[in-house]
Amino acid sequence: MTNYRKKLIEVNIPLQAINVESAKDASLTHGHPSTLHRYWARRPLAACRAVIFASMVDDPSECKDEFPTESDQEAERNRLHKIIKRLVIWQNSNNEALLAAARREIAISVARNNGEDPIVCREQFKKDPDAVLKYLHDHCPAVYDPFCGGGSIPLEAQRLGLRARASDLNPLPVLLNKAMIELPPKFHNQKPINPDADPMGMFTGTGRSRTRAPWRGTAGLAADIRYYGAWMREEAHRRIGHLYPKAQLSDGTSATVVAWLWARTIPCSNPACGLQMPLMRTFQISKKKGNEHWVKPVVDRKSNTISWVVQNHSEGVPNPTVSRTGAYCCGCGTAVKLDYVREQARAGKMGETLIAIVTEGKPKMFVSPTDAHIQVALSARPPWRPRQIIQENPKVSGLIYGMTHWHQMFTERQLTALTTFSDLLSEVRESIIRDQGDNVYADAVCTYLSLAIGRTAETGCKAAWWENSATFIAPAFTRQALQMTWVLAEANPFSTSTQNWMAQVEWIAKAVENLPSSVNSGEVHQADVTTTIYAVDSPLIITDPPYYNNTGLTQNPFLWKGF
């Protein structure tokens, strides 16, 4: 570029409006790109969008030919601020009229700095929004984030019409960025290829306002993700559905299980007792008003075992049996220090005992465990298990309890389910090709479905836990650490309630529907920034500094199995 002019971000931007919308970003869920897969320290989309726009647009004080007086400059600056204030609102993420206006302002600044007449360009760009994208592609350097991480910067650069370029050393963010900026533009306005799709278009609205419109944006891609995800669910259920039996209710009927709740155990240190002592921070499994439940341990000294009975009130709940300093046996009362618990766990003597079964219903129902359910769970035999070692990291508390390999973070049934879904990806790919999809499209759909497997792994592992206030399964990464879970919640991927397989597929499909596709395509690479070749053409580098080796928790073996 020639004749550099000071940019809007160097003079004045509406910080308050940007901060307000950025604060909302973490609470956004359905359709938000962050729901594709967990990743650390994602930058708020609102902030990235505003910063990129303000970094590309000239400040009016540098354009005295067009805005000769201070009042003219202030008026123009206020106009640009109004664009930013609307631009940062999440609901405007796919407002094409607003995005076209923002892209036009960026293109005008690029043209101005390339020595072209901005007034003439403004009129030309107003007539043809597609010409703006072409102009930015041909005349504006790419925006490059060499530490792309969760992908907020490349995604928002692309949304603003710029050529987005991203790289990272970690393969997971590379995959996520490909899913956000590389794949959607390839399938813009493409019809779905699944046999159930209506080739005439998609239906929008409800009731009398329900209409059919041509497939647009990434709606066709999302429809295929849902279709083939549903096929995976049915095929997986055919193969391993017997591992997820229904629970018998007190009235003689049966109900689909939402979760099996398992408590960790270790041998009591008292030789006269010998019980497998349960380690529980709480015996309450539901604090919901009107649906309070807790589990009562019943000790059988003949067999030296504990059975569990669900109680449907909130009176007489026992005290926790494990704390930050130690634990005690609910059978004999013997207290032990936490060092003893860790020592037993590292010796391979930590087990699990089924304490309750949660079933579908309004409200959810809680059932005492049975031997049949225990035996079914123990019968699972996964055909594959990840062999990777968990790297030393103070944020992985399971390491001090002897969990040194990733497969130890899953029950046998969880491993069986995740492996089954992973193995089905290759069959989905073949099915897509039979349905007249090409190799590129088949790979794209499988990529998004692999992200659904990644989401399933986060809630289908031993670090997932039961939230007893709202009664749902909480995922492993509610914070940037992999915490030891004393009572783990084993989800049923074939339920219709919390954390089932189709819910994960729907999260992915909704995020895909909201990704920009009528834009300049992006490019993503796995690269070391110290030796990268992707900055040789002088791109505009916009990045968030990395934090090397801060978490070490981005490994997910089930993202890669099947590819």
mmCIF file of C-alpha atoms in Angstrom, residues 288 290-291 359-365:
data_model
loop_
_atom_site.group_PDB
_atom_site.id
_atom_site.type_symbol
_atom_site.label_atom_id
_atom_site.label_comp_id
_atom_site.label_asym_id
_atom_site.label_seq_id
_atom_site.Cartn_x
_atom_site.Cartn_y
_atom_site.Cartn_z
ATOM 1 C CA LYS A 288 -34.518 -29.475 42.520
ATOM 2 C CA GLY A 290 -40.184 -30.842 44.594
ATOM 3 C CA ASN A 291 -37.884 -33.494 43.112
ATOM 4 C CA THR A 359 -34.038 -41.706 33.552
ATOM 5 C CA GLU A 360 -35.938 -39.503 31.146
ATOM 6 C CA GLY A 361 -39.078 -37.838 32.390
ATOM 7 C CA LYS A 362 -40.496 -34.485 33.425
ATOM 8 C CA PRO A 363 -39.015 -34.143 35.916
ATOM 9 C CA LYS A 364 -36.193 -36.652 35.598
ATOM 10 C CA MET A 365 -36.598 -39.819 37.635
#
